[in-house]
PDB file of C-alpha atoms in Angstrom:
ATOM      1  CA  THR A 142      -3.408  17.802 -30.935  1.00 97.00           C
ATOM      2  CA  TYR A 143      -0.298  15.766 -31.615  1.00 98.00           C
ATOM      3  CA  TYR A 144       1.774  18.491 -29.926  1.00 98.00           C
ATOM      4  CA  GLU A 145      -0.308  18.318 -26.752  1.00 98.00           C
ATOM      5  CA  LEU A 146      -0.276  14.518 -26.710  1.00 98.00           C
ATOM      6  CA  ASN A 147       3.480  14.377 -27.180  1.00 98.00           C
ATOM      7  CA  SER A 148       4.072  17.027 -24.500  1.00 98.00           C
ATOM      8  CA  ARG A 149       2.004  15.134 -21.921  1.00 98.00           C
ATOM      9  CA  ALA A 150       3.628  11.809 -22.791  1.00 98.00           C
ATOM     10  CA  ASN A 151       7.057  13.414 -22.430  1.00 98.00           C
ATOM     11  CA  GLN A 152       6.207  14.864 -19.022  1.00 98.00           C
ATOM     12  CA  LEU A 153       5.011  11.459 -17.854  1.00 98.00           C
ATOM     13  CA  ALA A 154       8.153   9.771 -19.202  1.00 98.00           C
ATOM     14  CA  HIS A 155      10.398  12.183 -17.285  1.00 97.00           C
ATOM     15  CA  TYR A 156       8.363  11.617 -14.118  1.00 98.00           C
ATOM     16  CA  LEU A 157       8.496   7.833 -14.561  1.00 97.00           C
ATOM     17  CA  HIS A 158      12.274   8.048 -14.839  1.00 95.00           C
ATOM     18  CA  LYS A 159      12.329   9.659 -11.400  1.00 95.00           C
ATOM     19  CA  LEU A 160      10.246   6.751 -10.105  1.00 95.00           C
ATOM     20  CA  GLY A 161      12.784   4.274 -11.424  1.00 94.00           C
ATOM     21  CA  ILE A 162      10.984   3.224 -14.615  1.00 94.00           C
ATOM     22  CA  THR A 163      13.625   2.563 -17.226  1.00 91.00           C
ATOM     23  CA  ARG A 164      14.448   0.009 -19.882  1.00 90.00           C
ATOM     24  CA  GLY A 165      12.944  -3.403 -19.083  1.00 86.00           C
ATOM     25  CA  LYS A 166      10.640  -2.221 -16.272  1.00 93.00           C
ATOM     26  CA  PHE A 167       6.906  -2.997 -16.363  1.00 96.00           C
ATOM     27  CA  VAL A 168       4.176  -0.457 -15.590  1.00 97.00           C
ATOM     28  CA  GLY A 169       0.567  -1.486 -14.941  1.00 97.00           C
ATOM     29  CA  LEU A 170      -2.048   0.514 -16.868  1.00 97.00           C
ATOM     30  CA  PHE A 171      -5.468   0.478 -15.169  1.00 96.00           C
ATOM     31  CA  VAL A 172      -7.439   3.254 -16.854  1.00 94.00           C
ATOM     32  CA  ASP A 173     -10.707   3.629 -18.690  1.00 91.00           C
ATOM     33  CA  HIS A 174     -11.025   4.738 -22.302  1.00 91.00           C
ATOM     34  CA  SER A 175      -9.682   8.276 -22.164  1.00 93.00           C
ATOM     35  CA  ILE A 176      -6.804  10.535 -23.150  1.00 95.00           C
ATOM     36  CA  GLU A 177      -5.043   9.285 -20.000  1.00 96.00           C
ATOM     37  CA  MET A 178      -4.927   5.802 -21.534  1.00 96.00           C
ATOM     38  CA  ILE A 179      -2.999   7.054 -24.572  1.00 97.00           C
ATOM     39  CA  VAL A 180      -0.712   9.267 -22.489  1.00 98.00           C
ATOM     40  CA  GLY A 181      -0.012   6.380 -20.106  1.00 98.00           C
ATOM     41  CA  MET A 182       0.961   4.050 -22.929  1.00 97.00           C
ATOM     42  CA  LEU A 183       3.180   6.532 -24.755  1.00 97.00           C
ATOM     43  CA  GLY A 184       4.751   7.895 -21.571  1.00 98.00           C
ATOM     44  CA  THR A 185       5.726   4.401 -20.461  1.00 97.00           C
ATOM     45  CA  LEU A 186       7.240   3.581 -23.854  1.00 97.00           C
ATOM     46  CA  LYS A 187       9.094   6.902 -23.973  1.00 96.00           C
ATOM     47  CA  ALA A 188      10.575   6.121 -20.561  1.00 96.00           C
ATOM     48  CA  GLY A 189      11.895   2.854 -21.991  1.00 95.00           C
ATOM     49  CA  GLY A 190       9.481   0.686 -20.001  1.00 96.00           C
ATOM     50  CA  ALA A 191       6.782  -1.753 -21.066  1.00 97.00           C
ATOM     51  CA  TYR A 192       3.112  -1.491 -20.148  1.00 97.00           C
ATOM     52  CA  LEU A 193       0.762  -4.166 -18.810  1.00 97.00           C
ATOM     53  CA  PRO A 194      -2.891  -3.449 -19.711  1.00 96.00           C
ATOM     54  CA  LEU A 195      -5.286  -4.216 -16.841  1.00 94.00           C
ATOM     55  CA  ASP A 196      -8.990  -4.487 -17.679  1.00 91.00           C
ATOM     56  CA  SER A 197     -11.346  -3.027 -15.053  1.00 86.00           C
ATOM     57  CA  SER A 198     -13.994  -5.623 -15.964  1.00 86.00           C
ATOM     58  CA  HIS A 199     -11.725  -8.505 -14.984  1.00 89.00           C
ATOM     59  CA  PRO A 200     -12.105 -10.145 -11.549  1.00 89.00           C
ATOM     60  CA  ARG A 201      -9.911  -8.684  -8.820  1.00 90.00           C
ATOM     61  CA  ALA A 202      -8.301 -12.081  -8.292  1.00 90.00           C
ATOM     62  CA  ARG A 203      -7.141 -12.163 -11.907  1.00 91.00           C
ATOM     63  CA  LEU A 204      -5.785  -8.624 -11.677  1.00 93.00           C
ATOM     64  CA  ALA A 205      -3.944  -9.485  -8.457  1.00 92.00           C
ATOM     65  CA  PHE A 206      -2.414 -12.571 -10.085  1.00 92.00           C
ATOM     66  CA  MET A 207      -1.193 -10.550 -13.066  1.00 93.00           C
ATOM     67  CA  LEU A 208       0.312  -7.856 -10.843  1.00 93.00           C
ATOM     68  CA  GLY A 209       2.231 -10.424  -8.831  1.00 92.00           C
ATOM     69  CA  ASP A 210       3.248 -12.563 -11.785  1.00 92.00           C
ATOM     70  CA  ALA A 211       4.611  -9.566 -13.713  1.00 92.00           C
ATOM     71  CA  GLN A 212       6.156  -8.069 -10.544  1.00 92.00           C
ATOM     72  CA  ILE A 213       4.561  -4.687 -11.173  1.00 93.00           C
ATOM     73  CA  SER A 214       6.005  -1.945  -8.963  1.00 90.00           C
ATOM     74  CA  LEU A 215       3.911   0.939 -10.338  1.00 96.00           C
ATOM     75  CA  VAL A 216       0.330   1.201 -11.588  1.00 97.00           C
ATOM     76  CA  LEU A 217      -0.971   4.159 -13.611  1.00 97.00           C
ATOM     77  CA  THR A 218      -4.671   4.721 -12.997  1.00 96.00           C
ATOM     78  CA  GLN A 219      -7.348   7.369 -12.440  1.00 95.00           C
ATOM     79  CA  ARG A 220      -8.942   8.544  -9.206  1.00 94.00           C
ATOM     80  CA  ARG A 221     -12.339   7.090 -10.113  1.00 91.00           C
ATOM     81  CA  MET A 222     -10.737   3.700 -10.800  1.00 91.00           C
ATOM     82  CA  VAL A 223      -8.808   3.265  -7.553  1.00 90.00           C
ATOM     83  CA  ASP A 224     -11.624   1.559  -5.635  1.00 87.00           C
ATOM     84  CA  ARG A 225     -11.937  -1.138  -8.317  1.00 86.00           C
ATOM     85  CA  PHE A 226      -8.307  -2.142  -8.023  1.00 87.00           C
ATOM     86  CA  PRO A 227      -7.009  -4.951  -5.752  1.00 86.00           C
ATOM     87  CA  PRO A 228      -4.437  -4.117  -3.062  1.00 83.00           C
ATOM     88  CA  HIS A 229      -0.874  -4.396  -4.304  1.00 82.00           C
ATOM     89  CA  ALA A 230       2.608  -3.835  -2.951  1.00 76.00           C
ATOM     90  CA  GLY A 231       3.623  -1.258  -5.564  1.00 86.00           C
ATOM     91  CA  ASP A 232       2.982   2.443  -5.982  1.00 93.00           C
ATOM     92  CA  THR A 233      -0.024   4.067  -7.676  1.00 95.00           C
ATOM     93  CA  LEU A 234      -0.050   7.223  -9.783  1.00 97.00           C
ATOM     94  CA  CYS A 235      -3.382   8.762 -10.800  1.00 97.00           C
ATOM     95  CA  LEU A 236      -3.034  10.340 -14.223  1.00 97.00           C
ATOM     96  CA  ASP A 237      -5.812  12.819 -13.477  1.00 95.00           C
ATOM     97  CA  SER A 238      -5.685  13.878  -9.828  1.00 95.00           C
ATOM     98  CA  ASP A 239      -1.863  13.532  -9.550  1.00 96.00           C
ATOM     99  CA  TRP A 240      -1.155  15.249 -12.854  1.00 97.00           C
ATOM    100  CA  GLU A 241      -0.098  18.505 -11.192  1.00 97.00           C
ATOM    101  CA  LEU A 242       3.060  16.655 -10.076  1.00 96.00           C
ATOM    102  CA  VAL A 243       3.714  15.278 -13.550  1.00 98.00           C
ATOM    103  CA  ALA A 244       3.045  18.678 -15.150  1.00 97.00           C
ATOM    104  CA  LEU A 245       6.173  20.075 -13.473  1.00 97.00           C
ATOM    105  CA  GLU A 246       8.340  17.921 -15.737  1.00 98.00           C
ATOM    106  CA  SER A 247       9.850  18.929 -19.075  1.00 98.00           C
ATOM    107  CA  GLU A 248       7.773  18.709 -22.254  1.00 98.00           C
ATOM    108  CA  GLN A 249      10.876  17.881 -24.281  1.00 97.00           C
ATOM    109  CA  ASN A 250      11.413  14.413 -25.725  1.00 97.00           C
ATOM    110  CA  PRO A 251      13.334  12.275 -23.213  1.00 96.00           C
ATOM    111  CA  GLU A 252      16.381  10.233 -24.088  1.00 91.00           C
ATOM    112  CA  CYS A 253      15.345   6.609 -24.515  1.00 84.00           C
ATOM    113  CA  ASP A 254      17.725   3.688 -24.992  1.00 83.00           C
ATOM    114  CA  ALA A 255      15.062   1.042 -25.686  1.00 88.00           C
ATOM    115  CA  ALA A 256      15.991  -1.175 -28.626  1.00 93.00           C
ATOM    116  CA  ALA A 257      13.989  -3.242 -31.112  1.00 95.00           C
ATOM    117  CA  ASP A 258      14.378  -6.391 -29.012  1.00 96.00           C
ATOM    118  CA  ASP A 259      13.170  -4.707 -25.807  1.00 96.00           C
ATOM    119  CA  LEU A 260       9.609  -5.202 -24.617  1.00 96.00           C
ATOM    120  CA  ALA A 261       6.823  -2.777 -25.533  1.00 97.00           C
ATOM    121  CA  TYR A 262       4.004  -4.442 -23.614  1.00 97.00           C
ATOM    122  CA  LEU A 263       2.945  -7.588 -21.788  1.00 96.00           C
ATOM    123  CA  ILE A 264      -0.483  -9.094 -22.391  1.00 95.00           C
ATOM    124  CA  TYR A 265      -2.092 -12.065 -20.648  1.00 94.00           C
ATOM    125  CA  THR A 266      -4.057 -14.922 -22.182  1.00 87.00           C
ATOM    126  CA  SER A 267      -7.636 -15.587 -21.118  1.00 81.00           C
ATOM    127  CA  GLY A 268      -6.515 -18.392 -18.815  1.00 74.00           C
ATOM    128  CA  SER A 269      -9.299 -20.667 -20.039  1.00 73.00           C
ATOM    129  CA  THR A 270      -7.026 -23.717 -19.790  1.00 74.00           C
ATOM    130  CA  GLY A 271      -5.584 -22.778 -16.401  1.00 76.00           C
ATOM    131  CA  LYS A 272      -3.750 -19.728 -15.087  1.00 84.00           C
ATOM    132  CA  PRO A 273      -3.319 -16.802 -17.500  1.00 87.00           C
ATOM    133  CA  LYS A 274       0.085 -16.653 -19.172  1.00 91.00           C
ATOM    134  CA  GLY A 275       1.913 -13.448 -19.983  1.00 93.00           C
ATOM    135  CA  VAL A 276       2.936 -12.928 -23.612  1.00 94.00           C
ATOM    136  CA  LYS A 277       5.819 -10.506 -24.113  1.00 95.00           C
ATOM    137  CA  ILE A 278       5.609  -8.278 -27.200  1.00 96.00           C
ATOM    138  CA  GLN A 279       8.817  -6.657 -28.438  1.00 97.00           C
ATOM    139  CA  HIS A 280       9.079  -3.235 -30.044  1.00 97.00           C
ATOM    140  CA  ARG A 281      10.167  -4.972 -33.253  1.00 97.00           C
ATOM    141  CA  SER A 282       6.933  -6.984 -33.408  1.00 97.00           C
ATOM    142  CA  LEU A 283       4.730  -3.988 -32.616  1.00 96.00           C
ATOM    143  CA  VAL A 284       6.441  -1.818 -35.231  1.00 96.00           C
ATOM    144  CA  ASN A 285       6.299  -4.529 -37.911  1.00 97.00           C
ATOM    145  CA  TYR A 286       2.600  -5.150 -37.305  1.00 96.00           C
ATOM    146  CA  THR A 287       1.692  -1.448 -37.164  1.00 97.00           C
ATOM    147  CA  TRP A 288       3.633  -0.742 -40.369  1.00 97.00           C
ATOM    148  CA  TRP A 289       1.767  -3.598 -42.071  1.00 97.00           C
ATOM    149  CA  ALA A 290      -1.564  -2.198 -40.817  1.00 96.00           C
ATOM    150  CA  LYS A 291      -0.606   1.233 -42.176  1.00 96.00           C
ATOM    151  CA  ASP A 292      -0.045  -0.194 -45.661  1.00 96.00           C
ATOM    152  CA  VAL A 293      -3.128  -2.453 -45.659  1.00 95.00           C
ATOM    153  CA  TYR A 294      -5.745  -0.381 -43.803  1.00 94.00           C
ATOM    154  CA  VAL A 295      -4.739   3.255 -44.304  1.00 96.00           C
ATOM    155  CA  ARG A 296      -2.943   3.356 -47.677  1.00 94.00           C
ATOM    156  CA  GLY A 297      -2.220   7.060 -47.418  1.00 94.00           C
ATOM    157  CA  GLU A 298      -5.824   8.086 -46.796  1.00 95.00           C
ATOM    158  CA  ARG A 299      -7.190  10.411 -44.097  1.00 96.00           C
ATOM    159  CA  VAL A 300      -9.071   8.027 -41.839  1.00 97.00           C
ATOM    160  CA  THR A 301     -10.390   7.934 -38.260  1.00 97.00           C
ATOM    161  CA  PHE A 302     -10.237   4.904 -35.977  1.00 97.00           C
ATOM    162  CA  PRO A 303     -12.486   4.209 -32.969  1.00 95.00           C
ATOM    163  CA  LEU A 304     -10.984   3.219 -29.614  1.00 94.00           C
ATOM    164  CA  TYR A 305     -13.702   1.085 -28.061  1.00 90.00           C
ATOM    165  CA  SER A 306     -12.337  -2.374 -27.180  1.00 88.00           C
ATOM    166  CA  SER A 307     -10.378  -3.324 -24.062  1.00 88.00           C
ATOM    167  CA  LEU A 308      -6.685  -2.470 -24.004  1.00 90.00           C
ATOM    168  CA  ALA A 309      -6.156  -5.990 -22.622  1.00 90.00           C
ATOM    169  CA  PHE A 310      -7.435  -7.297 -25.978  1.00 88.00           C
ATOM    170  CA  ASP A 311      -4.520  -7.364 -28.442  1.00 86.00           C
ATOM    171  CA  LEU A 312      -6.764  -6.190 -31.289  1.00 87.00           C
ATOM    172  CA  THR A 313      -6.901  -2.748 -29.668  1.00 92.00           C
ATOM    173  CA  VAL A 314      -3.305  -1.796 -30.525  1.00 94.00           C
ATOM    174  CA  THR A 315      -4.447  -1.448 -34.158  1.00 95.00           C
ATOM    175  CA  SER A 316      -6.865   1.327 -33.223  1.00 95.00           C
ATOM    176  CA  ILE A 317      -4.180   3.255 -31.329  1.00 97.00           C
ATOM    177  CA  PHE A 318      -0.810   2.960 -33.034  1.00 97.00           C
ATOM    178  CA  THR A 319      -1.985   2.779 -36.656  1.00 97.00           C
ATOM    179  CA  PRO A 320      -3.687   6.198 -36.664  1.00 97.00           C
ATOM    180  CA  LEU A 321      -0.888   7.751 -34.609  1.00 97.00           C
ATOM    181  CA  ILE A 322       1.928   6.754 -36.995  1.00 97.00           C
ATOM    182  CA  THR A 323      -0.065   8.002 -39.999  1.00 97.00           C
ATOM    183  CA  GLY A 324      -1.082  11.399 -38.642  1.00 97.00           C
ATOM    184  CA  ASN A 325      -4.709  10.369 -38.363  1.00 97.00           C
ATOM    185  CA  ARG A 326      -7.303  10.662 -35.600  1.00 97.00           C
ATOM    186  CA  ILE A 327      -8.642   8.459 -32.787  1.00 97.00           C
ATOM    187  CA  VAL A 328     -12.201   8.825 -31.494  1.00 96.00           C
ATOM    188  CA  ILE A 329     -12.397   7.519 -27.918  1.00 94.00           C
ATOM    189  CA  TYR A 330     -15.627   5.819 -26.860  1.00 91.00           C
ATOM    190  CA  HIS A 331     -16.124   5.878 -23.094  1.00 82.00           C
ATOM    191  CA  TRP A 332     -17.483   2.673 -21.621  1.00 69.00           C
ATOM    192  CA  GLU A 333     -19.422   4.306 -18.761  1.00 62.00           C
ATOM    193  CA  GLY A 334     -20.027   0.928 -17.140  1.00 58.00           C
ATOM    194  CA  ARG A 335     -20.998  -0.862 -20.356  1.00 62.00           C
ATOM    195  CA  GLU A 336     -19.368  -2.024 -23.551  1.00 67.00           C
ATOM    196  CA  VAL A 337     -19.961   0.263 -26.494  1.00 73.00           C
ATOM    197  CA  ASP A 338     -22.603  -0.969 -28.939  1.00 81.00           C
ATOM    198  CA  LEU A 339     -20.931  -1.743 -32.271  1.00 84.00           C
ATOM    199  CA  GLU A 340     -24.007  -0.450 -34.064  1.00 86.00           C
ATOM    200  CA  GLU A 341     -23.385   2.930 -32.442  1.00 88.00           C
ATOM    201  CA  ILE A 342     -19.882   3.019 -33.919  1.00 90.00           C
ATOM    202  CA  ILE A 343     -20.970   1.800 -37.361  1.00 90.00           C
ATOM    203  CA  LYS A 344     -23.529   4.615 -37.553  1.00 92.00           C
ATOM    204  CA  ASP A 345     -21.029   7.250 -36.383  1.00 94.00           C
ATOM    205  CA  GLU A 346     -20.090   9.230 -39.492  1.00 95.00           C
ATOM    206  CA  ARG A 347     -16.763  10.246 -37.950  1.00 96.00           C
ATOM    207  CA  ILE A 348     -15.463   6.653 -38.140  1.00 96.00           C
ATOM    208  CA  ASP A 349     -13.816   5.234 -41.272  1.00 95.00           C
ATOM    209  CA  ILE A 350     -12.186   1.971 -40.113  1.00 94.00           C
ATOM    210  CA  ILE A 351     -13.265  -0.532 -37.438  1.00 91.00           C
ATOM    211  CA  LYS A 352     -11.026  -3.464 -36.497  1.00 87.00           C
ATOM    212  CA  LEU A 353     -13.284  -6.458 -35.748  1.00 84.00           C
ATOM    213  CA  THR A 354     -12.987 -10.174 -35.164  1.00 83.00           C
ATOM    214  CA  PRO A 355     -14.593 -12.634 -37.634  1.00 88.00           C
ATOM    215  CA  SER A 356     -17.259 -13.433 -35.005  1.00 86.00           C
ATOM    216  CA  HIS A 357     -18.209  -9.740 -34.858  1.00 81.00           C
ATOM    217  CA  LEU A 358     -18.467  -9.603 -38.638  1.00 84.00           C
ATOM    218  CA  SER A 359     -20.751 -12.632 -38.771  1.00 85.00           C
ATOM    219  CA  LEU A 360     -23.086 -11.009 -36.238  1.00 81.00           C
ATOM    220  CA  ILE A 361     -23.215  -7.801 -38.264  1.00 81.00           C
TER     221      ILE A 361
END
């Protein structure tokens, strides 16, 4: 429920504050498609920090470069994902096996001084023309885009979005923030070592809206 999601995100935000995550600090997010992914994103934002999505399918060398380039001091992950992650100088918090520590924190909304011009997340380009470059997305940009998506895609209807694409793919923010700001629902598709078949999602009667690229549409 929204209450449960908000409570968990609040607990994580309070715990992140104790770890020194405040306004302007980056947190790496190396998780699979799960409730932990959503909690990790919201908890980081509630703490005032910005998240860096890290795709488990990317080469370890690329992940290591991004960690160093963004100067990440903390990575949120899951126990089953730890072995896939390159060594790094920062700390690691498993959102599943370490949750008993986080669960001791308050469920109340934390005070957050992040402003519209502060960063919400950092996303890296493919690096096809050289080294990947980090693109900084402000809260203002994320809010403006999500509000536009609400008016264009949702239009006051009760709709369900699928979460199936990589968090490191900017398209994915549509499937997370748009349903959340409109009181709608997210259905999470677990990768389980493979990308979800789009046909599987199209045939799923729970799903109302799928955000796709033009190349996906031409294939369909």
